[in-house]
Structures are given as structure tokens and as C-alpha cells.
Coordinates of C-alpha atoms in Angstrom, one line a residue:
X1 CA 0.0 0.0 0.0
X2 CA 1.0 3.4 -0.7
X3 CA 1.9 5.8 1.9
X4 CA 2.0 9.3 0.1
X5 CA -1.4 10.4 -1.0
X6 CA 0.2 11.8 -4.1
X7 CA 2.8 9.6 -5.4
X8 CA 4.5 9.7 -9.0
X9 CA 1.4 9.3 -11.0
X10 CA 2.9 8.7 -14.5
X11 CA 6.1 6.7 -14.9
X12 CA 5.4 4.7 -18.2
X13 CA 2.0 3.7 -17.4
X14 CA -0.3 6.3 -19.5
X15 CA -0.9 8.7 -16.5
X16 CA -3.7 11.3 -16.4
X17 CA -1.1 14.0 -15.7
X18 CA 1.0 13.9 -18.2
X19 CA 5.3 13.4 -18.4
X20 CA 8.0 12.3 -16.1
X21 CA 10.5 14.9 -16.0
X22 CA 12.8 13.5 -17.9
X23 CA 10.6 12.9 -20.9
X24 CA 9.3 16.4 -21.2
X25 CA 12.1 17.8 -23.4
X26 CA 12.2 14.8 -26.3
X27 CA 8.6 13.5 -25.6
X28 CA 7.2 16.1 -28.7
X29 CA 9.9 14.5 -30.9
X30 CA 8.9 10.9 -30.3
X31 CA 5.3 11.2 -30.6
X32 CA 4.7 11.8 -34.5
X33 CA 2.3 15.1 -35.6
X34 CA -1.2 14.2 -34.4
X35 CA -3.8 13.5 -37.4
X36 CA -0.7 12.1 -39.7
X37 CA -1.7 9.2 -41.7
X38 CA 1.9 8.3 -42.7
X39 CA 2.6 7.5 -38.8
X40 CA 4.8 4.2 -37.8
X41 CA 2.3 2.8 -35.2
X42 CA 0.9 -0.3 -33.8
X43 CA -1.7 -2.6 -35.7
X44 CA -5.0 -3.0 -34.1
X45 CA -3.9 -6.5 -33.9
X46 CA -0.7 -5.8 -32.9
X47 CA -1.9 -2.9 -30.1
X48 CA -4.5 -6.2 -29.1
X49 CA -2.2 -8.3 -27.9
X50 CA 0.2 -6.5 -26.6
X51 CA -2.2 -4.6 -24.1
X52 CA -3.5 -8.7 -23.2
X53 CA 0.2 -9.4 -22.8
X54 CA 0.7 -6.4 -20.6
X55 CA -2.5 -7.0 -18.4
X56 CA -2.0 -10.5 -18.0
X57 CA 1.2 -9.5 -16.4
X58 CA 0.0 -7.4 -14.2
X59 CA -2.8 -10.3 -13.2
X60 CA 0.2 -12.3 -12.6
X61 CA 1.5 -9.3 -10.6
X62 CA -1.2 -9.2 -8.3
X63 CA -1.9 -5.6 -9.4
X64 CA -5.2 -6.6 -10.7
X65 CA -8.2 -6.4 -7.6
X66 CA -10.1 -9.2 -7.4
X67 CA -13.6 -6.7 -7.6
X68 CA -16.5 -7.8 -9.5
X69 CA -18.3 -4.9 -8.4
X70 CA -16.2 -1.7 -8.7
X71 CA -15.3 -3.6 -12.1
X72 CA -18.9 -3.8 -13.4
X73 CA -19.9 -0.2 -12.0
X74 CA -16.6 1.1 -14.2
X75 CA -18.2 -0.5 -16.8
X76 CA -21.3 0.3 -16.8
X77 CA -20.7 4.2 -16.6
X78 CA -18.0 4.0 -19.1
X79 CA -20.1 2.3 -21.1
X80 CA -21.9 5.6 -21.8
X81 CA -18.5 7.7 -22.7
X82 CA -18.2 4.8 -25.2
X83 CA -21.0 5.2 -26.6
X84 CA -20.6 8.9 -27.5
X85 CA -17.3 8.2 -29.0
X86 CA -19.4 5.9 -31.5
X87 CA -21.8 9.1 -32.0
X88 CA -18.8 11.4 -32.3
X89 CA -16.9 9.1 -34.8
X90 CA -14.0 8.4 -32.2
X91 CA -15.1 4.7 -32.6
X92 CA -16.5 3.5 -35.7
X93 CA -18.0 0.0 -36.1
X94 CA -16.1 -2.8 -38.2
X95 CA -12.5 -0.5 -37.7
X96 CA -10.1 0.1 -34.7
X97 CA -11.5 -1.2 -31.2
X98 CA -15.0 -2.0 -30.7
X99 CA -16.8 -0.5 -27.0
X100 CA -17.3 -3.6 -26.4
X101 CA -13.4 -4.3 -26.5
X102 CA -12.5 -1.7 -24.0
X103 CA -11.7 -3.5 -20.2
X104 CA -11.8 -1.7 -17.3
X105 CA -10.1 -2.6 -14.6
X106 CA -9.5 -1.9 -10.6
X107 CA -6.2 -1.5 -9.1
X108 CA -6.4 -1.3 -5.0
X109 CA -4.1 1.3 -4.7
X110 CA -4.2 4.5 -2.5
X111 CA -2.6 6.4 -5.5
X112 CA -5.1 8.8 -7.5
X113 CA -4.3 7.2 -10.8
X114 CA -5.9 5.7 -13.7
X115 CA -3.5 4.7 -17.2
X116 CA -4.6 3.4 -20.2
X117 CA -2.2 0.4 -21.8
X118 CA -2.5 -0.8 -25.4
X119 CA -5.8 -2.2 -26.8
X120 CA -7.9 -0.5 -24.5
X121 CA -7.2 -1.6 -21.5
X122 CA -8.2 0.9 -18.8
X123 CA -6.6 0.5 -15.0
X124 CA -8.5 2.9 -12.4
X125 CA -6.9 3.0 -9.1
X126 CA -8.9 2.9 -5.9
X127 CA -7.6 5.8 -4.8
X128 CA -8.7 7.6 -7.7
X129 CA -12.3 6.8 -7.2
X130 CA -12.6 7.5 -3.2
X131 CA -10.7 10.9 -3.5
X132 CA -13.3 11.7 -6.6
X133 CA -15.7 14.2 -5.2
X134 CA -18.2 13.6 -7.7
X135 CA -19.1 11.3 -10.5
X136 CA -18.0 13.5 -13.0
X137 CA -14.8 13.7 -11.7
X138 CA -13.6 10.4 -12.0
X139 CA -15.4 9.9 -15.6
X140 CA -13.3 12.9 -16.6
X141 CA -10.3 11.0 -16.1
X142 CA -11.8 7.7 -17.8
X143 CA -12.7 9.5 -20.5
X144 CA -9.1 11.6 -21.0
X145 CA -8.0 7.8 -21.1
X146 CA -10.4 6.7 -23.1
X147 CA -9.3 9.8 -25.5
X148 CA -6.3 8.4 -25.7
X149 CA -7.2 5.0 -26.7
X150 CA -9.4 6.6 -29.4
X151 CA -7.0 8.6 -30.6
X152 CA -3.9 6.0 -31.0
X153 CA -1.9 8.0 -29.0
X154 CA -0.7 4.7 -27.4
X155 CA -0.5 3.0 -30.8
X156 CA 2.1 5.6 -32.0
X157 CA 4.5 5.8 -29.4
X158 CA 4.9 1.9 -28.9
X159 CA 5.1 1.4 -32.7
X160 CA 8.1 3.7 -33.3
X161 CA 9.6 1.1 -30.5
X162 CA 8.6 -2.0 -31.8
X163 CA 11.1 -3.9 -29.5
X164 CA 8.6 -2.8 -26.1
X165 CA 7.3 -5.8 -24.7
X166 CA 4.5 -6.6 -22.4
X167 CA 6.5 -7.6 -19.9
X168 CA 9.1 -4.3 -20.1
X169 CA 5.7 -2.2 -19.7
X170 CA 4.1 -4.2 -16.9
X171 CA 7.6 -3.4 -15.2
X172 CA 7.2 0.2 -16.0
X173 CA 4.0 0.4 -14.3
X174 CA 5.0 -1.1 -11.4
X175 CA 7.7 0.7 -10.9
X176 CA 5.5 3.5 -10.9
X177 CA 3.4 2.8 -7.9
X178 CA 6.6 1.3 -6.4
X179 CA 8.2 4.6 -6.6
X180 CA 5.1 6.0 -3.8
X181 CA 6.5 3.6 -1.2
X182 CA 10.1 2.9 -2.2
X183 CA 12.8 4.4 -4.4
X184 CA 14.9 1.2 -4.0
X185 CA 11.7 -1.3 -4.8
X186 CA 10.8 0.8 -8.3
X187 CA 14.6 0.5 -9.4
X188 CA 14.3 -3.5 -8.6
X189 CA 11.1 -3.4 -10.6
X190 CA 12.6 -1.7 -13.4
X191 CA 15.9 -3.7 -13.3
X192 CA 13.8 -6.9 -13.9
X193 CA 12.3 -5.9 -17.5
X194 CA 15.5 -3.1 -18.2
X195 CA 12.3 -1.0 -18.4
X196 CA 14.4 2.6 -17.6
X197 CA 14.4 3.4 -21.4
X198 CA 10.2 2.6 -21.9
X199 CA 9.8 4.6 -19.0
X200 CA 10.9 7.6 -21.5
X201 CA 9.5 6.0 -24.4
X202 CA 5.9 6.1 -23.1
X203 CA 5.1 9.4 -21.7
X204 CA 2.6 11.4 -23.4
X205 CA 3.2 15.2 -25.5
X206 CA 1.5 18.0 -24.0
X207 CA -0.3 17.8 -27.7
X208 CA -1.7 14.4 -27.0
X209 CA -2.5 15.1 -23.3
X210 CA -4.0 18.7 -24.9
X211 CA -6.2 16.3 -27.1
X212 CA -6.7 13.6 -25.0
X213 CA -8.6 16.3 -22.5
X214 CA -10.5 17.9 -25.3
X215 CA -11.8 14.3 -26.4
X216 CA -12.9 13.3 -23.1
X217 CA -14.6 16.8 -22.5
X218 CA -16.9 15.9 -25.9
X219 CA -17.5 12.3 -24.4
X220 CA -18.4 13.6 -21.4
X221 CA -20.6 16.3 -22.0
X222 CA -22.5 13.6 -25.1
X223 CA -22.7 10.8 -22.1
X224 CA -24.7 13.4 -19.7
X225 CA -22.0 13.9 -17.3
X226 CA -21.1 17.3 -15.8
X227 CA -18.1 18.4 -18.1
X228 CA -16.2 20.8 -15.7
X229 CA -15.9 17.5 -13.7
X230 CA -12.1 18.2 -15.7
X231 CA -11.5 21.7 -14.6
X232 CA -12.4 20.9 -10.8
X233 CA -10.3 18.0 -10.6
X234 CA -7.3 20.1 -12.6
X235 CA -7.6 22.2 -10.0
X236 CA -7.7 20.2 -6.9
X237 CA -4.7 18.8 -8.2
X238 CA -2.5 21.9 -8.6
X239 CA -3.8 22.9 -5.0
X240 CA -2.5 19.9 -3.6
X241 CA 0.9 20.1 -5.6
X242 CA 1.5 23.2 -4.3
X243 CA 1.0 22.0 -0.9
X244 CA 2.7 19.6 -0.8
X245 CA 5.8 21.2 -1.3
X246 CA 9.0 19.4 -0.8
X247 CA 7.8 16.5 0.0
X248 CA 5.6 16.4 -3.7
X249 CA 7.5 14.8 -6.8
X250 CA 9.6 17.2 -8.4
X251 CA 8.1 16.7 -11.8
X252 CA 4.4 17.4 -10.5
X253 CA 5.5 20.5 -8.9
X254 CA 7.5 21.9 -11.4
X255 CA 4.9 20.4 -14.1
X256 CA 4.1 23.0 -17.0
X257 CA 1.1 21.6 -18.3
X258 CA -1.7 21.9 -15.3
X259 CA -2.4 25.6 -15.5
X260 CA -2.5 25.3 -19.2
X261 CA -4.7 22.3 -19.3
X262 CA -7.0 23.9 -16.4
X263 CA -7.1 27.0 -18.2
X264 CA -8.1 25.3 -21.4
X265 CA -10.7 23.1 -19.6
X266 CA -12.1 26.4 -17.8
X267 CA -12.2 27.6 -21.8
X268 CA -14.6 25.1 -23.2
X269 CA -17.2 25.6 -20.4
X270 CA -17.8 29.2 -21.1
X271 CA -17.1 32.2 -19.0
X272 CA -19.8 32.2 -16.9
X273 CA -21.8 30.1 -18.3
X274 CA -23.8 28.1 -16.0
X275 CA -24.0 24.2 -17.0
X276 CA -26.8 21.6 -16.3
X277 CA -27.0 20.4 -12.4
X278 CA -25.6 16.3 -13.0
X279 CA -26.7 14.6 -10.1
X280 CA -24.4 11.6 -9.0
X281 CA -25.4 7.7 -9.2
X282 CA -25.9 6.7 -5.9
X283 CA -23.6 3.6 -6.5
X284 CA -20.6 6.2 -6.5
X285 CA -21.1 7.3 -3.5
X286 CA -22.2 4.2 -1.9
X287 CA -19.1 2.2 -3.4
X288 CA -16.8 4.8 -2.3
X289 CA -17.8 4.6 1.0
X290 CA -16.9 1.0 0.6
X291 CA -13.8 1.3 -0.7
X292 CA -12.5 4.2 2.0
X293 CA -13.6 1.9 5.1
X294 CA -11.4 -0.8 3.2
X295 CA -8.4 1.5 2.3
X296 CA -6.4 1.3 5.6
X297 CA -6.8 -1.9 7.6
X298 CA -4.4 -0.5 10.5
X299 CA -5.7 -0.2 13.8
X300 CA -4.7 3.5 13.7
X301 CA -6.6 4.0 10.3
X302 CA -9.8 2.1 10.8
X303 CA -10.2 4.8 14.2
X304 CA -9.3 7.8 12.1
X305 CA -12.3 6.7 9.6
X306 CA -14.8 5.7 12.2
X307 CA -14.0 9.0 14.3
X308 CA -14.5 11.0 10.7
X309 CA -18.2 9.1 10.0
X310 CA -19.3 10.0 13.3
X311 CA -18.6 13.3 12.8
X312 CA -20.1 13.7 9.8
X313 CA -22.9 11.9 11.5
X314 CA -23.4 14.6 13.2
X315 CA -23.9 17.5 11.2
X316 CA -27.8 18.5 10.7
X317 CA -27.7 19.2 7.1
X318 CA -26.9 15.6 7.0
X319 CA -30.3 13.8 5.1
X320 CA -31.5 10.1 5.4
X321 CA -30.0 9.0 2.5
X322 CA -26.5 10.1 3.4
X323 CA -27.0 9.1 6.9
X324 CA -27.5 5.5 5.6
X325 CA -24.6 5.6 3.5
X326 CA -22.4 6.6 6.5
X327 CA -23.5 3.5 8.6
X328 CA -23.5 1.8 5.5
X329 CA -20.0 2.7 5.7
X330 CA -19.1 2.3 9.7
X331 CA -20.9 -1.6 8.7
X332 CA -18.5 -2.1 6.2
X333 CA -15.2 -0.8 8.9
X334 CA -16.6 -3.3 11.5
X335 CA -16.4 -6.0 9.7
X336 CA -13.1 -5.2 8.3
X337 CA -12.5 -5.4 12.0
X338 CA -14.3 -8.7 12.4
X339 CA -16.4 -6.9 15.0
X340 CA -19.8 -8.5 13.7
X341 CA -22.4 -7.4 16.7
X342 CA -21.1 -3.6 15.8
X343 CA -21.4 -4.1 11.9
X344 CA -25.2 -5.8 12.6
X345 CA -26.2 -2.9 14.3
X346 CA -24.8 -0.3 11.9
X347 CA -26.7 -2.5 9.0
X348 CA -30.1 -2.2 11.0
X349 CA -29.4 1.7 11.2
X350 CA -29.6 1.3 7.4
X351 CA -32.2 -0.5 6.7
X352 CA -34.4 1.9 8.9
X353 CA -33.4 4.7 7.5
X354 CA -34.4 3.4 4.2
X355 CA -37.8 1.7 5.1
X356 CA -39.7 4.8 4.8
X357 CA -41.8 4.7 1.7
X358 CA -40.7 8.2 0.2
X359 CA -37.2 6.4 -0.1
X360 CA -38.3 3.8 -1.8
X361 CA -36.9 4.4 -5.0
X362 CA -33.6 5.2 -3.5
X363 CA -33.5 1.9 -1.4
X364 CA -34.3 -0.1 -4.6
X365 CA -30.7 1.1 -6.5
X366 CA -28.6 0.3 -3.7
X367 CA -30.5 -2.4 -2.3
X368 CA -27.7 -5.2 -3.9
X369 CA -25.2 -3.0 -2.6
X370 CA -26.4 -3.6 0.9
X371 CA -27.0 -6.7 0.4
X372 CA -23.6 -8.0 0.2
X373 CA -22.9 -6.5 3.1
X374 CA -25.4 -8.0 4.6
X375 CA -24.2 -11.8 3.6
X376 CA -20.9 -10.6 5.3
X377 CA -22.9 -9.5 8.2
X378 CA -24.5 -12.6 8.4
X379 CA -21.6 -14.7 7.1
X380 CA -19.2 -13.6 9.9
X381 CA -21.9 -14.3 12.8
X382 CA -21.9 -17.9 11.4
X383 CA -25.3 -17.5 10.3
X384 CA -24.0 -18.9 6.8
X385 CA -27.3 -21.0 5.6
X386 CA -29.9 -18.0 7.0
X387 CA -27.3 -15.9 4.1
X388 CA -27.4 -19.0 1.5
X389 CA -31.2 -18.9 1.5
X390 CA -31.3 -15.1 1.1
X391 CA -29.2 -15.3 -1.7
X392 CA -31.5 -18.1 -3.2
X393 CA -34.1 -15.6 -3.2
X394 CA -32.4 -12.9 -5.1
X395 CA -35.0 -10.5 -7.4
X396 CA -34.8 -11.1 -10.8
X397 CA -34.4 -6.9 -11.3
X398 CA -31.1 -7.0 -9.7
X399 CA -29.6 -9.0 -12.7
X400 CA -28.9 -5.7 -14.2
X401 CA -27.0 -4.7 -11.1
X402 CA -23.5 -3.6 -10.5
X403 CA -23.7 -5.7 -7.7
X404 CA -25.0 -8.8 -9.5
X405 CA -22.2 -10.7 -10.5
X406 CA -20.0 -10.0 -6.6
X407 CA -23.9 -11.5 -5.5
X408 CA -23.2 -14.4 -7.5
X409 CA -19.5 -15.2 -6.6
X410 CA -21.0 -14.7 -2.9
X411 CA -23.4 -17.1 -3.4
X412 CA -20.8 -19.8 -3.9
X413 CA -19.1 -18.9 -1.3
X414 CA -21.7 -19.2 0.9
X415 CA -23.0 -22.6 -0.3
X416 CA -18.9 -23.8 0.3
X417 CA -19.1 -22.2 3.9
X418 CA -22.6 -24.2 4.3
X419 CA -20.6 -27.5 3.5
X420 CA -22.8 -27.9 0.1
X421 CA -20.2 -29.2 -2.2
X422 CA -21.7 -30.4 -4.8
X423 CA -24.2 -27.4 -5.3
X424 CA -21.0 -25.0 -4.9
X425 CA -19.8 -26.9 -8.0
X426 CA -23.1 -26.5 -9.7
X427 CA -23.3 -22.7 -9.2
X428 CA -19.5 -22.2 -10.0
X429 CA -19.9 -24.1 -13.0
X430 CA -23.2 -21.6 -14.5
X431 CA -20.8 -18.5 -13.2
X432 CA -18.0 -19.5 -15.5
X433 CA -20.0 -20.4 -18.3
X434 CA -21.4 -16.7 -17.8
X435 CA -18.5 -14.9 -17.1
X436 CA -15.6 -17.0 -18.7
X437 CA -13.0 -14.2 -18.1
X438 CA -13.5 -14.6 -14.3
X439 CA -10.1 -15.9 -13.3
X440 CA -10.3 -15.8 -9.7
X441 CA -13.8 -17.6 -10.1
X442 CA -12.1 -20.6 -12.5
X443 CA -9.9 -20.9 -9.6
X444 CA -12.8 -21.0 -7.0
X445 CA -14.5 -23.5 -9.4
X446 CA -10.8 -25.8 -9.6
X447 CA -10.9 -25.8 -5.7
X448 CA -14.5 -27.1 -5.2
X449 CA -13.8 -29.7 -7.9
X450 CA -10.2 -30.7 -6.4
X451 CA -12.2 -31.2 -3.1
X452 CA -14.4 -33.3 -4.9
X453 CA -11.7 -35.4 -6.3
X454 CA -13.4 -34.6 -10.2
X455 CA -9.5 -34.4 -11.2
X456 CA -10.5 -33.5 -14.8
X457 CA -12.8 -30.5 -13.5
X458 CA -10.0 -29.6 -11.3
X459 CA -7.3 -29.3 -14.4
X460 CA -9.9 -28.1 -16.9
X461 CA -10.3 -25.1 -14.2
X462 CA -6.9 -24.4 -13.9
X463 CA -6.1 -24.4 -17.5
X464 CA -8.8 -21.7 -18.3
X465 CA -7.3 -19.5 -15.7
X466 CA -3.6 -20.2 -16.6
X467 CA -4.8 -19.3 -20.2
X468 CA -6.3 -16.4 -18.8
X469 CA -3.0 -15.6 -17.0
X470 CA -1.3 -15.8 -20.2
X471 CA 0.3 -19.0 -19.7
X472 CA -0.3 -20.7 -22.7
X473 CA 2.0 -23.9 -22.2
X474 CA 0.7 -24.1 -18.4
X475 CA -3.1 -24.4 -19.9
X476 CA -2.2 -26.6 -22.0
X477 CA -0.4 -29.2 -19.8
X478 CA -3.5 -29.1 -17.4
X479 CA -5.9 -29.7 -20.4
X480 CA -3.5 -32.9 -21.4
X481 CA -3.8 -33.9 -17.7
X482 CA -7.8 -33.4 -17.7
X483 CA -7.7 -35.7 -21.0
X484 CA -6.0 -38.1 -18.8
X485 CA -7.9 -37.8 -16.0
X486 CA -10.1 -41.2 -14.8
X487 CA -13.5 -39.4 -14.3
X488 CA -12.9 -37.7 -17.6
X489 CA -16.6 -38.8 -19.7
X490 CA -16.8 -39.0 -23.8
X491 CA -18.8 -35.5 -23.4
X492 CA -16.0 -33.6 -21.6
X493 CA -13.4 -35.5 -23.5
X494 CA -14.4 -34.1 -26.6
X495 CA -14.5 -30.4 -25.4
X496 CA -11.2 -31.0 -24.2
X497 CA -9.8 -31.5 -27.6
X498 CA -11.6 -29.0 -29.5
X499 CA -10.0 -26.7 -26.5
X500 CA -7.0 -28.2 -26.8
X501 CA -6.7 -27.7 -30.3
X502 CA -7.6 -23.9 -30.3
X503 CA -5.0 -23.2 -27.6
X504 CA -2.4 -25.3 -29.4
X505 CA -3.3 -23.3 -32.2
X506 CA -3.2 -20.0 -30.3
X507 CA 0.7 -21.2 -29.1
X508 CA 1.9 -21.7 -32.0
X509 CA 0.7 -18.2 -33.7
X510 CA 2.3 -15.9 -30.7
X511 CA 5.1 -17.9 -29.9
X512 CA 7.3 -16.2 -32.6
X513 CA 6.0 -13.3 -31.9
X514 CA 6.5 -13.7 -27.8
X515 CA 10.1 -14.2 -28.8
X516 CA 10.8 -11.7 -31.0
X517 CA 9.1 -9.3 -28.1
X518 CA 11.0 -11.0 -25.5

């Protein structure tokens, strides 16, 4: 974890900021003129699989949070900026990336960060989202990234140094949020992948950052979010670089491009021009009041949060709603402190402050929210089946839930805790046929199996995550030993080969081009 709140925010991974230091001077002569057709950049292809190559490192890495929920909320709100770069011809159907070919993903850092990797891969840091103060504010960044992407910016720079590889950017970005915590741990990180000369290679131009925030303004005034979400966050960034001091990164204090970019963002709005009230999803808030009581698990931490929702508890201008999402909040801190009487009674404090009918509407988006909360409530008190049978009994309406697939992965969790093995396998087997790039749920699903003794489950399970994981050779070798399993029937034998056959085919098309990366 982190321990400055504002630590180096773009060292080779595609920061919202802008340039390391050392970049800013030959950064405009390694980026080539924007809008040139003639440019030496990446294939959509190419730019494919090397962002998959990069993000399965990072899985590997542990970088990657294992968090259905934030993950599907990112989606599902970014879903909208895509869908005005489609209407703005940013995106165009049958060329370049597809919305549907963007992945967002969560990164549990303390770090306000978010850094776009080839093929649209999208990392957003935790800290990013609980430091947003509104919605619009943390879209604005998504959508700078997502200009990016649009823009080939990324493309660009990586083609005119075709020998980058997945793994010497994967080392780049870790080294980045090593850099927050330890000098000497980012220069091990970048010793590993020789990464020092990427690190220059990949920071943006002040053109492409320039264009980058005039794209995601567009997206984000097209997707119904508040656009001078940018400027605000601009500025509460240079306020807190200039605070900071000493103690701040030298290239963020001395960093020429936030008073011009503010400026510009100020520019679009209008001079006093007042813009349409946005009014926040309540799964922002409610999330991030998730994600802060999780931030810091010290002793010391967890009693700085608690004192600061009591406080705020205390303020009259303070409504129902909030109120709930404050105890939803002090639940959430208790059971991080396995105190599970305390978190019951902060849940019950929610739930009456919703039950009044006027709040009905309210109660019904958050409801899944709270209701995970509630199976760790329950869970924790060893109340496991009484939590198994609610989540039996999920509505149907929740399915379109950002909560609904964390619900799921809950549920067979619960049904393992409630020593139903065989129905744990049943329910992890639907998930993965649902969600087959669920990683950590192919390994929940080997686990059961292996518990089982269904050996050819067991290595079928580990094969699609290692394939998930990138390791090509590893899947294979657990798909062979699923083939040679004893409980392996004529049915399963027969979708081993065929998935045999397409990873073997897979192999053999990016092993030359693994080496010649590599």
C-alpha cells in the first residue's frame, strides 16, 4: 500500500497527468504530428495483444483487484462515454477497437491514478475513485483515457519502439506505484524488465495530453455527465501540488502543463456560463464509501475513519439517505475489524433509515449494494445457511445490477461455507459459463472440484485461468492432464480436444511473436 497520498502518477503507465520529467524535453519528438496518416504505429492487432500481454502480467503481478463490483460499476458508466465516441466518430464500427473491446479494470491502490495500456485496456486505481468528489470527476479521467485509446496516441508511441514488450511495460508500471513507497523497490522493478528506457518512451506530448482532455470533454458532455468534472479535478490537483511542497515529486510540482490544461478546460465551459445540475449515481457514493472503510486496515486508520463518519454523523444538514450511506460505511469498517455485533447494528441503522416509503426508489438502486454487506454480516456471525437462503431468493431486477455478478461469486461462497459441495460446483460451473474471463472464479470452481476429487474438472479449471493468465504452455499441460484424467466422460473428453486444439493453435501463432518481443 502506498503511503503518500500523491505519489508519481505517470512513470510509463499512460498517467492522467502527463510526463516524467525526464521525458518532457524529447517527448514532442517521439510522438509523430497528431492527425498524420503516414505514422509508424501499432496494428489494431498488434496494439490487441500486446495490451493482453501487458495485463496478464499485471494479473500475474497481483496488481489486478479481485472486484466484481467496482469492475462492473466502471463499466457500466463508461459504457456511456463509449458510446458517445461511436456518436462522435472516435469509434467506428467494423475499424479500430469496438466498446465492447475496452476493459476496465481496478487496481487497490491509494494512488489517485488511472493509465490506459494498449488495446484499450483501462486501470483505475482505488484511490482515484474515493478521493473523486463527484461522479463527474472520476469519468473525466476515464474519458481523458479513453481519448487516448481513441486517438492512437498509445499505438504511436509503442510502434516507433517495436522492441517494447508486455512484460518491459508491466515493469514500468510497477515501478511507478513502487516509486510512492520505495525508491529502491521501483529501481528492482525496473531492473527486472530493463524497463528505464520505456519509461521515457511512453510518456505522453503535451499535444496528445491537450487532445486527449478535449476528447474526453466531448465524451463527457455527449454521455450526460457534468463536463467541468475536468476543470475541478485540474484544480484540486495543482492545489495539492503546491502543498505539498517538498515533500511532492519534483516533476508534478514543477509540471508545466496543469495551468495550461486547467485554463483550457475552464475555456470550453464558457465564462460564466452556468452548466446543467448532473446529479451523481448513488452507486458512486455508496461504493466509495466502501472502498475508503477498506483502504487502511491498520488499527490506527480504521479509528481515524470511524471518528470521521461520526462526525459527519453529526452534522444537521446531513439527510437520510447520506446518513444510511455513512452506517453503511461504519458496517463495512466493522467487519473489516471482524467486530460483527457492531457491523449488525450499523446495517439495521440502514435499513431503517431506508424503510420509509418516500425512499423507496432510492432503497431499490442500492438495495444489492447492501445486500452483500449483509451476507458478510451474516456470514461472519456464522449465520451462513440464513445468508445461502437469502441469496437463493435474489430478485430477478437485480440482474442488471453492478452488484449482481459480486452476489453471485457470494453465493458460492456461501454454499462452500454451508458445506454444500456439490451445489458450490453447480453454481460455480453456470458463473464460468457466464462470465468466462473470471479468473479468480475458474480458480474458486478448480478448488471445489479438487475437493471433490473430479480431477478433470480440477485441471480443466486451472487451464482456463492459466490461459487467462497468459500461460499458454501451463493451460495446455492441465488440459492434457484433464484428458487423462479417470473421471474424464466422452462428453468432456471431446470439449477438451476441440479446446486443446484452439490453444495449441493459439501457441503456436504468438510464440514467434512472444520471442521476437521477448
Amino acid at each position: 500500500m502506498l503511503q503518500k497520498p500523491w505519489p508519481c502518477l505517470a512513470i510509463a503507465c499512460f498517467a492522467f497527468l502527463g510526463l516524467p520529467v525526464q521525458a518532457v524535453a524529447q517527448a514532442g519528438a517521439n510522438l509523430p504530428a497528431l492527425g498524420e496518416s503516414n505514422v509508424d504505429e501499432l496494428s489494431v492487432s498488434e496494439e490487441r495483444r500486446l495490451g493482453r500481454s501487458v495485463y496478464q502480467e499485471l494479473m500475474r503481478a497481483g496488481v489486478v483487484s479481485n472486484d466484481p463490483e467496482v469492475e462492473d460499476y466502471l463499466h457500466a458508466q463508461s459504457w456511456r462515454l463509449l458510446q458517445a465516441a461511436l456518436s462522435q466518430g472516435h469509434l467506428v464500427r467494423g475499424a479500430f477497437l469496438q466498446p465492447e473491446e475496452f476493459e476496465f479494470f481496478v487496481v487497490r491502490d491509494r494512488s489517485i491514478n488511472a493509465f490506459a495500456i494498449p488495446g484499450g485496456y483501462i486501470g483505475v486505481h482505488t484511490g482515484l475513485i474515493v478521493q473523486s468528489q463527484s461522479e463527474s470527476e472520476l469519468m473525466s479521467v476515464l474519458a481523458h483515457e479513453i481519448g487516448h485509446v481513441t486517438q492512437r496516441h498509445i499505438s504511436r508511441m509503442i510502434g516507433q519502439q517495436r522492441q517494447s514488450s508486455g512484460v518491459m511495460i508491466a515493469a514500468a508500471i510497477l515501478a511507478a506505484m513502487a516509486a510512492g513507497s520505495s525508491g529502491d523497490a521501483a529501481a528492482g522493478i525496473l531492473s527486472l524488465g530493463q524497463t528505464v528506457a520505456v519509461r521515457e518512451q511512453l510518456a505522453f506530448s503535451r499535444e496528445a495530453e491537450r487532445e486527449a482532455d478535449r476528447v474526453g470533454f466531448g465524451l463527457m458532455s455527449q454521455a450526460g455527465f457534468d463536463p467541468a468534472g475536468q476543470a475541478r479535478l485540474f484544480e484540486r490537483l495543482a492545489q495539492a501540488s503546491r502543498l505539498m511542497e517538498s515533500d511532492a515529486p519534483s516533476w508534478l510540482r514543477t509540471h508545466p502543463l496543469t495551468q495550461e490544461r486547467i485554463g483550457e478546460s475552464q475555456s470550453r465551459l464558457g465564462l460564466g456560463r452556468a452548466t446543467t445540475p448532473v446529479v451523481d449515481s448513488l452507486e458512486f457514493h455508496w461504493l466509495k464509501a466502501r472502498l475508503q472503510a477498506q483502504e487502511d486496515r491498520s488499527v490506527d486508520g480504521q479509528a481515524r475513519q470511524r471518528g470521521r463518519l461520526l462526525d459527519a454523523l453529526t452534522k444537521s444538514e446531513v439527510g437520510s439517505i447520506d446518513q444510511a450511506r455513512l452506517f453503511y460505511a461504519l458496517a463495512w469498517l466493522a467487519v473489516e475489524a471482524r467486530d460483527f455485533s457492531e457491523a449488525q447494528r450499523s446495517l439495521q441503522r440502514v435499513d431503517e433509515l431506508l424503510s420509509r416509503p418516500d425512499w423507496r426508489d432510492q432503497r431499490s438502486l442500492v438495495a444489492p449494494l447492501i445486500e452483500r454487506l449483509r451476507f458478510r454480516v451474516l456470514q461472519g456471525q456464522g449465520r451462513v445457511r440464513e445468508a445461502l437462503e437469502r441469496a437463493d431468493r435474489l430478485p430477478v431486477e437485480w440482474r442488471t445490477a453492478v452488484s449482481w455478478r459480486a452476489l453471485q461469486r457470494d453465493r458460492i461462497e456461501l454454499a462452500i461455507d454451508n458445506k454444500e459441495s456439490a451445489r458450490a460446483l453447480s453454481l460455480a460451473k453456470a458463473y464460468v459459463s457466464a462470465h468466462p474471463k473470471d479468473a479468480e472464479a475458474w480458480r474458486l470452481y478448480g478448488s471445489i472440484a479438487e475437493g471433490l476429487s473430479r480431477r478433470s474438472i480440477a485441471h480443466w479449471a486451472a487451464a482456463e485461468r492459466y490461459a487467462l493468465l497468459g500461460a499458454i504452455p501451463a493451460a495446455i499441460e492441465q488440459l492434457e492432464a484433464a484428458r487423462r484424467a479417470a473421471d474424464t466422460d466422452f462428453l468432456s473428453l471431446s470439449q477438451i480436444d476441440a479446446r486443446l486444439a484452439t490453444l495449441r493453435r493459439q501457441w503456436q501463432a504468438e510464440k514467434p511473436k512472444l520471442n521476437e518481443r521477448r
